[in-house]
Amino acid sequence: MDGKIATIQDVARVAGVSTATVSRTLSKPSVVSPTTRAAVLDAVEQTGYRINTTASNLRRQRTGSVIALVPNLANPFFSQILAGMSSVLTEAGLGLLVADTQSGTDPDERLRHFLVSGVADGLIVFDGTLSPQVLDMPGRPPVLMACEWMDRNLPSVTVDNQAGARLAVDHLVQEGHSRIGYIAGPEGNVLSVARQQGFTAALQIHDLPLRADWQYEGDYSMDSGMVAARRWMAMTDRPTALFCASDEMAVGFVGAVQRAGLRVPDDVSVIGFDNIEVVQHLTPPLTTIRQPRNQIGVRAAEMLIEMISAGSLSGPSEVIDVEFMPRSSVGPPRA
Amino acid sequence: MDGKIATIQDVARVAGVSTATVSRTLSKPSVVSPTTRAAVLDAVEQTGYRINTTASNLRRQRTGSVIALVPNLANPFFSQILAGMSSVLTEAGLGLLVADTQSGTDPDERLRHFLVSGVADGLIVFDGTLSPQVLDMPGRPPVLMACEWMDRNLPSVTVDNQAGARLAVDHLVQEGHSRIGYIAGPEGNVLSVARQQGFTAALQIHDLPLRADWQYEGDYSMDSGMVAARRWMAMTDRPTALFCASDEMAVGFVGAVQRAGLRVPDDVSVIGFDNIEVVQHLTPPLTTIRQPRNQIGVRAAEMLIEMISAGSLSGPSEVIDVEFMPRSSVGPPRA
DNA sequence: AAATCTGTTGTAAACGATTGCAACGTATGC
DNA sequence: GCATACGTTGCAATCGTTTACAACAGATTT
């Protein structure tokens, strides 16, 4: 009793019943009589029995966990999403495994590995650069895309990126800007493309020029925001306001601009995307588009659980609204 | 073959050998003859067989994953640590489960749950507020503390918090400060206490006064840094420099001070702790003490793996050095 | 030529739970 | 009083591996 861990057999012996009864007492208490139920629970208490999840999982043909595949675990953007996921998964008795796609050599191979390894009942994939063909595979678990997407037919939970871009442009226009630039995410990234499309569409609505030289390339990182700032500062005919595809880049941009002696928003207005924690404490606090990260995690988990219990590889998609967060990094353009 | 997933039986049948041979081919290829090995691998290929980890784990009496218990999953501080852990765990064929302690009702109960649930081969615990007594339990898996600690006898990987504080104070003194305050972490938090001890000791070495009214309470959050700033600004006889137990608080402090029209470092010098990504892009870039977060994760994982394979509940502890990061948030005190 | 060893393979018993099916006792319907 | 139904329990198969042990063939030793 003290050396080893008690098994269901031990409990059955102590309670004087069969293992079947013990199992039922624990999973469907209603079908056993109150007296035996009490006896079993007593025996459980005495032996300190804890159900062996591995054995249970084997018999029930499941694993009891889902895995979140993010492009880069070190990216803090995901932590709050994971927290949201964790809360609902735990509630459902599921564990949350995490792994990143970009750490090994072949990201696709990594996805394939988790699909076939049978180590999770379902996947939530945050990386839109993977090949959808990898999913063409018999007997794979359900997969839900989150934030990014690789094939619009896959079930997903995303935010309305285009609407976010529109909100940003609308605000800049409202403040009097007509020379508006865009700092993009990595080449081909679906989020950056969607935001750029929203940006372009919004410019058209306001009858503003879309100038190729006012589109700066970035990769979502602060450093790339800094690089964009240098390019911006080197121009003479430059935008008076910039919409950044991520808060990180906005932070890098603002930092670089300020270090060069310019002021935000007096010399240039900046608007970000994401609403990461820190930006409200900056000087000036950053105007941005908020993504409800906790909610994204919660919905993703809920939807995946739905797919798992339905045993279905397909499911609905959901688009979550973004929110405009007015702060102080946007002002009227310099006269 | 297409509908269901192939089992080891299927492979054995196709290869014309026993399941034992298949298993051996996959785990210890050296003991099977080259010819049968080839036949088996061929059959594996044909059937698309993937080992069922659940069954394997049950038989081998392990789970194949370790769990990281953090106080708050939403805290980005951990993401880089998790990334480091993930990289070495994956290498070792282990999955990384994450969960937070502070989300449910009873944090201790949460730890207890994971100890007995048998869902992980080992735990890495980042929360020093739990009770060490929870670990007094037969048959529990190995536990390694990381960053924080609850009982110095437990194996752990931590950083040299006191040395960090000393580095900070030394630098401030060197710049000419003699009126130095401290913004603490949450009441009783081991990290905050250790840093405060280092702080106090360093003041003594430099023969500087330790004034109770120059110690501000915080909880590591940016908001609490903001609150501290308000208290600081309300004082007339106040420190000219502040050492913050976390970068977050330093950010909150600096932001609040700047919004009030004061300047850093002209009006007040600030030094943080952690070296989170963003602080180098602030205006001014924050001087801080760097914790090598990736390395912490890597070492924690390595050490836990060591304990797991040794089947030992005890193990060595390791203290990792911190590094002083001079930037621009510290300057000479106002004359 | 018998005995021993080595290398390779198969047999079958675990690992610890869940669950379809059968069996039992008792209550109900006719 | 007999048949049927219901509520409760046990038997035993099953999930898919791993591995101790036995078995066997061929090589080597005595």
XYZ file of C-alpha atoms in Angstrom, chain B residues 51-210:
160
model
C 3.670 2.934 -32.786
C 0.829 3.513 -30.357
C 2.400 5.588 -27.643
C -0.362 4.998 -25.162
C 0.048 1.252 -25.284
C 3.782 1.556 -25.249
C 3.671 3.867 -22.282
C 1.356 1.578 -20.382
C 3.595 -1.365 -20.887
C 6.741 0.563 -20.086
C 5.184 2.211 -17.082
C 5.796 5.749 -18.175
C 3.836 8.555 -19.741
C 6.261 10.127 -22.160
C 5.648 13.644 -21.014
C 6.658 16.093 -18.365
C 4.564 18.905 -17.078
C 5.501 22.497 -16.414
C 3.524 24.063 -13.614
C 3.666 27.837 -13.843
C 1.889 30.316 -11.610
C 0.238 31.980 -14.553
C 0.372 30.704 -18.083
C -0.598 34.092 -19.445
C 2.643 35.583 -18.158
C 4.956 35.944 -21.156
C 7.983 35.662 -18.923
C 7.663 31.912 -19.178
C 7.310 31.550 -22.895
C 10.988 31.640 -23.645
C 11.703 29.258 -20.803
C 9.128 26.870 -22.158
C 10.714 27.132 -25.578
C 14.052 26.111 -24.111
C 12.492 23.222 -22.255
C 10.584 22.113 -25.287
C 13.662 21.888 -27.422
C 15.481 19.462 -25.156
C 12.406 17.482 -24.188
C 11.460 16.913 -27.788
C 14.967 15.718 -28.423
C 14.497 13.178 -25.650
C 11.154 11.999 -26.974
C 9.178 13.656 -24.249
C 6.150 15.891 -24.636
C 5.678 19.126 -22.738
C 2.432 19.609 -20.870
C 1.689 22.997 -19.389
C -0.693 24.033 -16.660
C -0.991 26.888 -14.252
C -1.347 26.707 -10.529
C -3.210 29.901 -9.848
C -6.129 29.378 -12.186
C -8.197 26.984 -10.097
C -9.268 27.402 -6.520
C -6.539 25.647 -4.601
C -3.010 25.821 -6.018
C -1.722 23.096 -3.701
C -4.505 20.808 -4.792
C -3.488 21.411 -8.364
C 0.055 20.290 -7.678
C -1.239 17.278 -5.796
C -3.433 16.395 -8.705
C -0.554 16.289 -11.131
C 1.586 14.338 -8.709
C -0.911 11.546 -8.406
C -2.592 11.617 -11.772
C 0.288 9.775 -13.314
C -0.012 11.900 -16.391
C 3.620 12.937 -16.434
C 6.972 11.332 -15.749
C 8.183 14.435 -14.000
C 7.266 17.976 -13.019
C 8.976 21.293 -13.332
C 7.424 23.684 -10.869
C 7.797 27.448 -11.218
C 5.609 28.405 -8.306
C 7.337 28.912 -4.977
C 4.165 29.592 -3.040
C 3.099 25.958 -2.918
C 3.516 23.850 0.198
C 6.456 21.460 0.183
C 4.419 19.036 2.280
C 2.327 18.225 -0.741
C 5.364 16.370 -2.009
C 5.322 13.952 0.924
C 3.602 11.236 -0.948
C 4.489 7.705 -1.928
C 5.250 6.917 -5.518
C 5.302 10.453 -6.835
C 7.333 11.374 -9.885
C 10.470 13.533 -9.644
C 9.973 17.248 -9.218
C 12.352 20.015 -10.128
C 11.884 23.599 -9.044
C 12.732 26.330 -11.499
C 13.208 30.067 -10.954
C 11.400 30.002 -7.649
C 11.724 27.464 -4.855
C 9.667 26.318 -1.935
C 12.176 24.315 -0.007
C 15.866 24.734 -0.604
C 16.388 20.988 -0.312
C 14.486 20.310 -3.482
C 16.523 20.125 -6.648
C 16.205 23.356 -8.516
C 17.531 25.625 -11.189
C 17.522 29.256 -10.218
C 19.412 32.409 -11.000
C 21.623 34.333 -8.648
C 19.075 36.887 -7.583
C 21.209 38.448 -4.891
C 24.099 38.928 -7.259
C 21.730 40.576 -9.677
C 20.602 43.059 -7.094
C 24.209 43.769 -6.211
C 25.073 44.469 -9.825
C 22.197 46.909 -10.000
C 23.142 48.788 -6.862
C 26.808 48.871 -7.797
C 25.964 50.482 -11.068
C 23.701 53.073 -9.507
C 26.342 53.945 -6.951
C 28.941 54.183 -9.648
C 26.770 56.691 -11.436
C 26.712 58.739 -8.272
C 23.470 57.756 -6.604
C 23.177 57.506 -2.864
C 19.442 57.684 -2.489
C 18.251 54.358 -3.862
C 14.826 52.759 -3.543
C 13.424 49.308 -4.273
C 10.184 48.263 -5.874
C 9.387 44.826 -4.535
C 7.476 41.874 -5.880
C 4.479 40.309 -4.195
C 4.573 39.874 -0.431
C 6.645 36.848 0.519
C 7.684 35.928 -3.000
C 11.031 34.196 -2.746
C 12.485 35.996 -5.733
C 11.540 39.400 -4.433
C 12.901 38.551 -1.007
C 16.194 37.312 -2.431
C 16.567 40.378 -4.581
C 15.710 42.598 -1.672
C 18.320 40.866 0.471
C 20.901 41.384 -2.221
C 19.773 44.981 -2.455
C 20.071 45.547 1.284
C 23.446 43.891 1.490
C 24.737 45.979 -1.383
C 23.550 49.183 0.254
C 25.417 48.243 3.414
C 28.593 47.576 1.509
C 28.368 51.044 0.058
C 27.451 52.485 3.411
C 24.168 53.790 2.162
C 20.994 54.200 4.199
C 18.219 51.634 3.885
